[in-house]
Coordinates of N, CA and C and ligand atoms in Angstrom, one line a residue:
M28 N 44.2 35.5 -41.7 CA 43.3 34.7 -41.3 C 43.5 33.2 -41.4
A29 N 43.3 32.5 -40.3 CA 43.6 31.1 -40.3 C 42.7 30.5 -41.3
P30 N 43.0 29.3 -42.1 CA 42.0 28.6 -43.0 C 40.9 28.0 -42.3
R31 N 39.6 28.0 -42.8 CA 38.7 27.4 -42.2 C 38.0 26.5 -43.0
D32 N 38.7 25.2 -43.4 CA 38.3 24.4 -44.3 C 37.0 23.7 -43.8
V33 N 36.7 23.5 -42.4 CA 35.6 22.8 -42.0 C 34.4 23.6 -42.2
T34 N 34.4 24.8 -41.9 CA 33.2 25.5 -41.8 C 33.0 26.4 -43.2
G35 N 34.2 26.7 -44.0 CA 34.0 27.5 -45.1 C 35.3 27.9 -45.5
G36 N 35.3 28.8 -46.8 CA 36.5 29.3 -47.2 C 37.0 30.4 -46.5
P37 N 38.3 31.1 -46.8 CA 38.9 30.4 -47.9 C 39.5 29.0 -47.7
F38 N 39.7 28.3 -48.7 CA 40.2 26.8 -48.4 C 41.9 26.9 -48.6
S39 N 42.4 25.9 -47.8 CA 43.8 25.7 -47.9 C 44.1 24.1 -48.6
L40 N 45.4 24.3 -49.1 CA 45.9 22.8 -49.6 C 46.3 22.1 -48.6
P41 N 45.6 20.9 -48.3 CA 46.0 20.1 -47.1 C 47.3 19.5 -47.5
S42 N 48.1 19.2 -46.3 CA 49.5 18.5 -46.6 C 49.1 17.1 -47.0
L43 N 50.0 16.6 -47.8 CA 50.0 15.1 -48.1 C 50.1 14.4 -46.8
P44 N 49.2 13.2 -46.6 CA 49.6 12.5 -45.3 C 50.9 11.5 -45.4
Y45 N 51.8 11.8 -46.3 CA 53.1 11.2 -46.2 C 54.1 12.0 -47.0
D46 N 55.4 11.6 -46.9 CA 56.3 12.4 -47.6 C 56.0 12.4 -49.4
E47 N 56.6 13.5 -49.9 CA 56.4 13.4 -51.4 C 57.1 12.2 -52.0
G48 N 58.3 11.5 -51.3 CA 58.9 10.4 -52.0 C 58.3 9.2 -51.4
A49 N 57.5 9.2 -50.4 CA 57.1 8.0 -49.8 C 56.6 6.8 -50.8
L50 N 55.9 7.2 -51.8 CA 55.2 6.0 -52.5 C 56.2 5.7 -53.7
A51 N 57.4 6.3 -53.8 CA 58.4 5.9 -54.8 C 59.0 4.5 -54.7
P52 N 59.2 3.9 -55.7 CA 59.2 4.3 -57.1 C 57.9 4.0 -57.7
L53 N 56.8 3.5 -56.9 CA 55.7 3.2 -57.7 C 55.0 4.3 -58.1
I54 N 54.9 5.4 -57.2 CA 54.5 6.7 -57.8 C 55.7 7.9 -57.3
S55 N 56.4 8.3 -58.3 CA 57.5 9.1 -58.0 C 57.4 10.3 -57.3
E56 N 58.5 10.8 -56.7 CA 58.3 12.0 -55.8 C 58.1 13.2 -57.0
K57 N 58.5 13.3 -58.1 CA 58.1 14.0 -59.1 C 56.7 14.0 -59.6
T58 N 56.1 13.1 -59.7 CA 54.6 13.0 -59.9 C 53.9 13.6 -58.6
L59 N 54.3 13.2 -57.4 CA 53.4 13.8 -56.1 C 53.7 15.3 -56.1
K60 N 55.0 15.6 -56.5 CA 55.2 17.4 -56.3 C 54.2 17.9 -57.3
V61 N 54.2 17.4 -58.6 CA 53.4 18.0 -59.6 C 52.1 17.9 -59.3
H62 N 51.4 16.7 -58.9 CA 50.1 16.3 -58.8 C 49.4 16.9 -57.6
H63 N 50.1 17.1 -56.6 CA 49.7 17.6 -55.2 C 50.1 19.1 -55.4
G64 N 51.3 19.6 -55.6 CA 51.7 21.0 -55.3 C 51.4 21.8 -56.4
K65 N 50.9 21.2 -57.8 CA 50.5 22.1 -58.9 C 49.0 21.8 -59.0
H66 N 48.7 20.6 -59.5 CA 47.3 20.5 -59.8 C 46.3 20.5 -58.6
H67 N 46.7 19.8 -57.6 CA 45.6 20.0 -56.4 C 45.6 21.4 -55.9
K68 N 46.8 22.0 -55.7 CA 47.0 23.2 -55.5 C 46.1 24.4 -56.4
G69 N 46.2 24.0 -57.7 CA 45.4 24.7 -58.7 C 44.1 24.7 -58.4
Y70 N 43.5 23.8 -58.0 CA 42.0 23.5 -57.8 C 41.5 24.3 -56.7
V71 N 42.5 24.4 -55.7 CA 42.1 25.2 -54.3 C 42.2 26.4 -54.7
D72 N 43.1 27.0 -55.2 CA 43.3 28.6 -55.5 C 42.3 28.8 -56.6
K73 N 42.1 28.2 -57.5 CA 40.9 28.7 -58.4 C 39.5 28.7 -57.6
L74 N 39.3 27.7 -56.9 CA 38.0 27.7 -56.2 C 37.9 28.9 -55.2
N75 N 38.9 29.4 -54.4 CA 38.9 30.3 -53.7 C 38.8 31.6 -54.4
E76 N 39.3 31.8 -55.7 CA 39.2 32.8 -56.5 C 37.6 33.0 -57.0
L77 N 37.0 31.9 -57.5 CA 35.7 31.7 -57.8 C 34.7 32.0 -56.9
V78 N 34.8 31.6 -55.4 CA 33.8 31.8 -54.5 C 33.9 33.3 -53.8
K79 N 35.1 33.7 -54.1 CA 35.4 35.1 -53.3 C 33.9 36.1 -53.4
D80 N 33.4 36.6 -52.3 CA 32.4 37.3 -52.4 C 31.1 37.0 -52.9
T81 N 30.9 35.5 -52.8 CA 29.6 34.8 -53.4 C 28.9 34.3 -52.0
A82 N 27.9 33.7 -52.3 CA 27.2 32.9 -51.4 C 27.9 31.7 -50.9
F83 N 28.7 31.4 -51.9 CA 29.6 30.0 -51.6 C 30.6 30.2 -50.7
A84 N 31.1 31.6 -50.5 CA 32.1 31.9 -49.6 C 32.4 31.0 -48.4
D85 N 31.0 31.2 -47.6 CA 31.1 30.6 -46.2 C 30.8 29.3 -46.2
M86 N 30.6 28.5 -47.1 CA 30.0 27.0 -47.2 C 31.2 26.2 -47.1
S87 N 31.1 25.0 -46.5 CA 32.0 24.1 -46.6 C 32.3 23.5 -48.0
L88 N 33.4 22.8 -48.1 CA 33.7 22.2 -49.3 C 32.5 21.3 -49.8
E89 N 32.1 20.4 -49.0 CA 31.1 19.3 -49.3 C 29.8 20.0 -49.6
E90 N 29.5 21.2 -48.9 CA 28.2 21.9 -49.3 C 28.5 22.7 -50.6
I91 N 29.5 23.1 -51.0 CA 29.6 23.6 -52.2 C 29.5 22.7 -53.4
V92 N 30.0 21.4 -53.3 CA 29.9 20.3 -54.2 C 28.5 19.9 -54.5
A93 N 27.8 19.8 -53.2 CA 26.4 19.3 -53.3 C 25.6 20.3 -54.0
E94 N 25.8 21.6 -53.7 CA 25.0 22.6 -54.0 C 25.2 23.1 -55.6
T95 N 26.4 22.7 -56.1 CA 26.5 23.3 -57.5 C 26.6 22.0 -58.6
C96 N 26.3 20.9 -57.9 CA 26.3 19.7 -58.7 C 25.3 19.8 -59.8
G97 N 25.5 19.5 -61.2 CA 24.4 19.6 -62.1 C 23.7 20.9 -62.3
D98 N 24.5 22.0 -61.9 CA 24.2 23.4 -62.1 C 25.1 23.9 -63.1
D99 N 24.6 24.2 -64.2 CA 25.3 24.7 -65.4 C 26.0 26.0 -65.3
D100 N 25.3 27.1 -64.5 CA 25.5 28.2 -64.1 C 26.8 28.3 -63.3
N101 N 26.9 27.3 -62.4 CA 28.3 27.0 -61.5 C 29.1 25.9 -61.7
K102 N 29.2 25.7 -63.0 CA 30.1 24.5 -63.4 C 31.6 24.5 -63.1
K103 N 32.0 25.9 -63.1 CA 33.4 26.0 -63.0 C 33.7 26.1 -61.2
I104 N 32.7 26.4 -60.5 CA 32.9 26.4 -59.2 C 32.8 24.9 -58.7
F105 N 31.7 24.2 -59.2 CA 31.7 22.6 -59.1 C 32.9 22.0 -59.3
N106 N 33.5 22.2 -60.8 CA 34.5 21.4 -61.0 C 35.6 21.7 -60.0
N107 N 36.1 22.9 -59.6 CA 37.2 23.0 -58.8 C 37.0 22.7 -57.3
A108 N 35.6 22.9 -56.9 CA 35.4 22.3 -55.4 C 35.5 20.7 -55.4
A109 N 35.0 20.2 -56.4 CA 34.9 18.6 -56.5 C 36.4 18.2 -56.6
Q110 N 37.2 18.9 -57.4 CA 38.7 18.2 -57.5 C 39.3 18.5 -56.4
A111 N 38.9 19.5 -55.6 CA 39.7 20.0 -54.4 C 39.3 18.8 -53.2
W112 N 38.2 18.4 -53.2 CA 37.9 17.3 -52.2 C 38.2 15.9 -52.8
N113 N 38.0 15.7 -54.0 CA 38.5 14.3 -54.7 C 40.0 14.1 -54.4
H114 N 40.9 15.2 -54.6 CA 42.2 15.0 -54.3 C 42.5 14.6 -52.8
T115 N 42.1 15.6 -51.9 CA 42.2 15.3 -50.5 C 41.8 13.9 -50.1
F116 N 40.6 13.2 -50.7 CA 40.4 12.0 -50.4 C 41.2 11.0 -51.0
Y117 N 41.6 11.4 -52.3 CA 42.6 10.4 -53.1 C 43.8 10.1 -52.2
W118 N 44.4 11.1 -51.9 CA 45.8 11.2 -51.2 C 45.7 10.0 -49.8
R119 N 44.3 10.2 -49.4 CA 44.3 9.4 -48.1 C 44.0 7.8 -48.5
C120 N 43.6 7.6 -49.9 CA 43.6 6.4 -50.3 C 44.7 5.5 -50.4
L121 N 45.9 6.2 -50.5 CA 47.2 5.6 -50.8 C 48.0 5.6 -49.6
S122 N 48.9 4.7 -49.4 CA 49.7 4.6 -48.1 C 51.0 3.8 -48.5
P123 N 51.9 4.3 -48.2 CA 53.3 3.4 -48.4 C 53.4 2.2 -47.4
K124 N 52.5 2.2 -46.5 CA 52.2 1.0 -45.4 C 51.4 0.1 -45.9
T125 N 51.8 -1.2 -45.6 CA 50.7 -2.5 -46.0 C 49.7 -2.5 -45.0
S126 N 48.5 -2.5 -45.7 CA 47.4 -2.4 -44.6 C 46.3 -3.6 -45.1
E127 N 45.4 -4.1 -44.1 CA 44.6 -5.0 -44.4 C 43.0 -4.5 -44.2
P128 N 42.1 -4.8 -44.9 CA 40.5 -4.4 -44.6 C 40.3 -5.0 -43.2
S129 N 39.4 -4.2 -42.5 CA 38.7 -4.5 -41.3 C 37.9 -5.9 -41.5
K130 N 37.6 -6.7 -40.4 CA 36.8 -7.9 -40.5 C 35.6 -7.6 -41.2
E131 N 35.0 -6.3 -40.9 CA 33.6 -6.2 -41.4 C 33.8 -5.8 -42.9
L132 N 34.8 -5.1 -43.2 CA 34.9 -4.7 -44.6 C 35.4 -5.8 -45.6
A133 N 36.2 -6.7 -45.1 CA 36.6 -8.0 -45.8 C 35.4 -8.8 -45.8
A134 N 34.5 -8.9 -45.1 CA 33.2 -9.7 -45.1 C 32.6 -9.2 -46.1
A135 N 32.2 -8.0 -46.1 CA 31.4 -7.2 -47.1 C 32.0 -7.4 -48.5
I136 N 33.0 -7.3 -48.7 CA 33.9 -7.5 -50.1 C 33.6 -8.9 -50.4
A137 N 33.8 -9.8 -49.6 CA 33.5 -11.2 -50.0 C 32.0 -11.4 -50.4
K138 N 31.1 -10.6 -49.7 CA 29.7 -11.0 -49.9 C 29.2 -10.2 -51.2
N139 N 29.8 -9.1 -51.6 CA 29.2 -8.3 -52.7 C 30.3 -8.6 -53.8
F140 N 31.4 -8.9 -53.6 CA 32.2 -9.3 -55.0 C 32.6 -10.7 -55.2
G141 N 32.4 -11.4 -54.1 CA 32.9 -12.9 -54.3 C 34.0 -13.1 -53.6
S142 N 35.1 -12.1 -53.8 CA 36.4 -12.3 -53.0 C 37.0 -11.2 -53.1
M143 N 38.2 -10.8 -52.4 CA 39.1 -9.7 -52.5 C 39.7 -9.6 -54.0
A144 N 40.1 -10.8 -54.5 CA 40.7 -10.9 -55.8 C 39.8 -10.2 -56.8
A145 N 38.4 -10.8 -56.7 CA 37.4 -10.3 -57.6 C 37.2 -8.8 -57.6
F146 N 37.1 -8.3 -56.4 CA 37.0 -6.9 -56.1 C 38.2 -6.1 -56.8
K147 N 39.4 -6.5 -56.5 CA 40.6 -5.8 -57.1 C 40.4 -6.0 -58.7
K148 N 40.0 -6.9 -59.3 CA 39.8 -7.1 -60.7 C 38.8 -6.2 -61.4
E149 N 37.8 -6.1 -60.8 CA 36.7 -5.3 -61.2 C 37.0 -3.7 -61.1
F150 N 37.8 -3.3 -59.8 CA 38.2 -1.9 -59.6 C 39.2 -1.7 -60.6
A151 N 40.2 -2.4 -60.7 CA 41.3 -2.1 -61.7 C 40.9 -2.1 -63.1
A152 N 39.8 -2.9 -63.5 CA 39.5 -2.7 -64.8 C 38.5 -1.5 -65.0
A153 N 37.7 -1.3 -64.0 CA 37.0 0.2 -64.1 C 38.1 1.3 -64.2
A154 N 39.1 1.3 -63.6 CA 40.1 2.5 -63.6 C 40.9 2.4 -64.7
T155 N 41.2 1.1 -65.3 CA 42.0 1.1 -66.4 C 41.3 1.4 -67.7
E156 N 40.1 0.8 -67.8 CA 39.1 1.1 -69.1 C 38.5 2.3 -69.1
H157 N 38.5 3.0 -68.0 CA 37.7 4.4 -67.9 C 38.3 5.2 -69.0
F158 N 37.1 5.7 -70.0 CA 37.6 6.4 -71.1 C 37.8 8.0 -70.7
G159 N 39.1 8.5 -70.9 CA 39.2 9.8 -70.5 C 39.5 10.1 -69.1
S160 N 39.4 11.3 -68.5 CA 39.8 11.7 -67.2 C 38.5 11.3 -66.3
G161 N 39.0 11.0 -65.1 CA 37.9 10.6 -64.3 C 38.7 9.8 -62.9
Y162 N 37.5 8.9 -62.3 CA 38.0 8.2 -61.1 C 37.5 6.8 -61.1
A163 N 38.0 5.9 -60.5 CA 37.3 4.7 -60.1 C 37.0 4.7 -58.5
W164 N 35.9 4.2 -58.2 CA 35.6 4.3 -56.8 C 35.0 3.2 -56.2
L165 N 35.4 2.9 -54.9 CA 34.7 1.8 -54.2 C 33.6 2.7 -53.4
I166 N 32.4 2.3 -53.5 CA 31.3 3.0 -52.7 C 30.5 2.3 -51.9
Y167 N 29.7 2.9 -51.1 CA 28.5 1.8 -50.4 C 27.2 2.5 -50.7
E168 N 26.5 1.8 -51.4 CA 25.4 2.4 -51.7 C 24.1 1.4 -51.9
G169 N 23.0 1.9 -51.3 CA 21.9 0.8 -50.9 C 22.2 -0.4 -50.3
G170 N 23.0 -0.2 -49.4 CA 23.4 -1.5 -48.5 C 24.3 -2.4 -49.1
K171 N 24.9 -2.0 -50.3 CA 26.0 -2.7 -51.0 C 27.2 -2.0 -51.3
L172 N 28.2 -2.9 -51.4 CA 29.7 -2.1 -52.0 C 29.5 -2.3 -53.4
K173 N 30.0 -1.2 -54.1 CA 29.9 -1.3 -55.6 C 31.2 -0.5 -56.1
V174 N 31.6 -0.9 -57.3 CA 32.7 0.0 -58.0 C 31.9 0.9 -58.9
K175 N 32.3 2.2 -59.0 CA 31.6 3.1 -59.8 C 32.8 3.8 -60.5
E176 N 32.5 4.3 -61.7 CA 33.6 5.2 -62.3 C 32.8 6.4 -62.5
T177 N 33.5 7.7 -62.4 CA 32.9 9.1 -62.6 C 33.9 9.8 -63.5
V178 N 33.2 10.7 -64.3 CA 33.8 11.3 -65.4 C 34.5 12.7 -64.8
N179 N 35.6 13.2 -65.3 CA 36.1 14.5 -65.1 C 36.3 14.8 -63.6
A180 N 35.7 15.8 -63.1 CA 35.6 16.1 -61.6 C 34.5 15.2 -60.8
D181 N 33.5 14.9 -61.5 CA 32.5 14.2 -60.7 C 32.7 13.1 -59.7
T182 N 31.8 13.3 -58.5 CA 32.3 12.6 -57.4 C 30.9 11.9 -56.8
P183 N 30.8 10.6 -56.2 CA 29.7 10.2 -55.6 C 29.3 11.0 -54.4
M184 N 30.4 11.7 -53.8 CA 30.2 12.5 -52.7 C 29.1 13.6 -52.9
A185 N 28.9 13.9 -54.1 CA 28.0 15.2 -54.4 C 26.7 14.6 -54.0
S186 N 26.3 13.4 -54.2 CA 24.9 13.0 -53.8 C 24.8 12.3 -52.5
G187 N 26.0 12.5 -51.7 CA 25.9 11.9 -50.4 C 26.2 10.6 -50.3
T188 N 26.6 10.0 -51.4 CA 27.0 8.5 -51.3 C 28.5 8.4 -50.7
P189 N 28.3 7.5 -49.6 CA 29.7 7.1 -49.0 C 30.9 6.6 -49.8
C190 N 32.0 7.1 -49.9 CA 32.9 6.7 -50.7 C 34.2 6.0 -49.6
L191 N 34.4 4.9 -50.2 CA 35.5 4.1 -49.4 C 36.9 4.2 -49.8
L192 N 37.0 4.2 -51.1 CA 38.3 4.4 -51.9 C 38.2 5.1 -53.3
A193 N 39.2 5.9 -53.7 CA 39.1 6.4 -55.0 C 40.5 6.1 -55.5
L194 N 40.6 6.0 -57.1 CA 41.7 6.0 -57.8 C 41.5 7.0 -58.9
D195 N 42.5 8.0 -58.8 CA 42.5 9.0 -59.8 C 43.2 8.6 -61.2
V196 N 42.3 8.5 -62.3 CA 43.0 8.2 -63.5 C 43.2 9.3 -64.6
W197 N 43.3 10.4 -64.2 CA 43.6 11.6 -64.8 C 45.0 11.2 -65.3
E198 N 45.4 11.6 -66.6 CA 46.8 11.4 -67.1 C 47.8 12.0 -66.1
H199 N 47.5 13.2 -65.3 CA 48.5 13.8 -64.5 C 48.7 12.8 -63.3
A200 N 47.9 11.9 -63.2 CA 48.4 11.0 -62.1 C 49.4 10.0 -62.2
Y201 N 49.7 9.7 -63.6 CA 50.5 8.7 -63.7 C 51.5 8.8 -65.1
Y202 N 51.1 10.0 -65.8 CA 51.8 10.1 -66.8 C 53.5 10.2 -67.0
L203 N 54.1 11.0 -66.0 CA 55.3 11.0 -65.8 C 56.1 9.7 -65.5
D204 N 55.4 8.6 -64.7 CA 55.7 7.5 -64.4 C 55.7 6.4 -65.2
Y205 N 54.4 6.5 -66.0 CA 53.9 5.2 -66.7 C 53.6 5.7 -68.1
K206 N 53.7 6.9 -68.6 CA 53.5 7.3 -69.7 C 52.0 7.1 -70.2
N207 N 51.8 6.4 -71.3 CA 50.4 6.1 -71.9 C 49.9 4.7 -71.2
V208 N 50.8 4.1 -70.2 CA 50.3 2.6 -69.8 C 49.6 2.8 -68.5
R209 N 48.4 3.3 -68.5 CA 47.7 3.6 -67.3 C 47.7 2.1 -66.6
K210 N 47.5 1.2 -67.4 CA 47.3 -0.1 -66.7 C 48.3 -0.4 -65.7
D211 N 49.6 -0.2 -66.0 CA 50.7 -0.7 -65.2 C 50.6 0.2 -63.9
H212 N 50.3 1.5 -63.9 CA 49.9 2.3 -62.7 C 48.8 1.8 -61.8
V213 N 47.8 1.6 -62.6 CA 46.6 1.0 -61.8 C 47.0 -0.5 -61.1
D214 N 47.7 -1.0 -61.7 CA 47.8 -2.5 -60.9 C 48.7 -2.3 -59.9
V215 N 49.6 -1.4 -59.9 CA 50.7 -1.1 -58.9 C 49.9 -0.6 -57.5
V216 N 49.0 0.3 -57.9 CA 48.2 0.8 -57.1 C 47.4 0.0 -56.3
V217 N 46.6 -0.8 -57.1 CA 45.6 -1.5 -56.5 C 46.4 -2.7 -55.7
E218 N 47.6 -3.4 -56.1 CA 48.3 -4.2 -55.5 C 48.8 -3.8 -54.0
K219 N 49.5 -2.6 -54.3 CA 50.5 -2.2 -53.3 C 50.3 -0.8 -52.7
L220 N 49.4 0.0 -53.1 CA 49.4 1.2 -52.3 C 47.9 1.4 -51.7
L221 N 47.0 0.7 -51.9 CA 45.7 1.1 -51.2 C 45.8 1.0 -49.7
N222 N 45.1 2.1 -49.2 CA 44.8 2.2 -47.9 C 43.9 1.5 -47.1
W223 N 43.9 0.4 -46.6 CA 42.7 -0.3 -46.2 C 42.5 0.1 -44.9
D224 N 43.2 0.8 -44.3 CA 42.8 1.3 -43.0 C 41.7 2.4 -43.1
F225 N 42.2 3.3 -44.1 CA 41.4 4.4 -44.6 C 39.9 4.0 -45.0
A226 N 39.9 2.8 -46.0 CA 38.8 2.4 -46.4 C 37.8 1.8 -45.4
S227 N 38.6 0.9 -44.6 CA 37.9 0.5 -43.4 C 37.1 1.5 -42.4
A228 N 37.9 2.7 -42.2 CA 37.3 3.7 -41.4 C 36.0 4.4 -42.1
N229 N 36.1 4.4 -43.6 CA 35.1 5.0 -44.3 C 34.0 4.0 -44.3
F230 N 34.1 2.8 -44.2 CA 33.1 1.9 -44.3 C 32.4 1.7 -42.9
K231 N 33.0 1.9 -42.0 CA 32.6 2.2 -40.5 C 31.5 3.3 -40.5
K232 N 32.1 4.4 -41.0 CA 31.2 5.7 -40.8 C 30.1 5.6 -41.6
S233 N 30.2 4.7 -42.9 CA 29.1 4.8 -43.8 C 27.9 4.1 -43.3
R234 N 28.0 3.2 -42.3 CA 26.9 2.3 -41.9 C 26.2 2.7 -40.5
Ligands
LIG19 MN1 44.5 14.2 -60.1

C-alpha cells in the first residue's frame, strides 16, 4: 500500500530535503544518519504501531497531534505523532544554502524584535538555555512573531499556532558533534543553517 501521509496512516519517514552530508561539518553526516534514520524513523514506526486498528489510523498527522494533545490516555500516541511532525518540520528549517528572509518577514522581525540580530540573540538564548529536551520556535501568534520554547515532544502546531522555524535541542541533535556544548551547535545553526526561504513561506501562509 502506498503511504498516505496527507490523509492518514500508515505514515512513512520523509526523505531529508538534502544529502545526509550536506550540512557537514556544522552538523555531521553521522549525526544526520542517526537523527533522521534512527530517531525520526523510530517515532514514525512507533506511531504506526500505536495507531494500528484505532480511530487514529485514518487521521492525518496534524489531526492526531491536535486530537491527543493534553490527553493522558493517549500520551504515547501524542509524543510519537508530535515528534514525527516536529522532525519533518525541523529538517526543512535547515539548509546548506544561504538564504534571506522575504521583505515581509524581515520587516516583521524588525518590528517585533527590533532587528535581525536581536531576534537571533533571543532565539539562540531560548535554544541554549532551554532546560532538558525540547525545541525553540519562531511562531506567529496574535499578529506577532514570537520566540517560544516547548518541552519534549510539545509543539505549537498542536494548538494550530503557525510555526516559522524550529530548532531541535534534544541531545541527539548535537551530542555526537558538540558533546555537552549545546551553545556551539545552536550558534552555528542560527548563524549559518537556518532556511529563511522556508521561514518566509511559512510566514506567508500564516497570515
Ligand atoms: Mn530530534
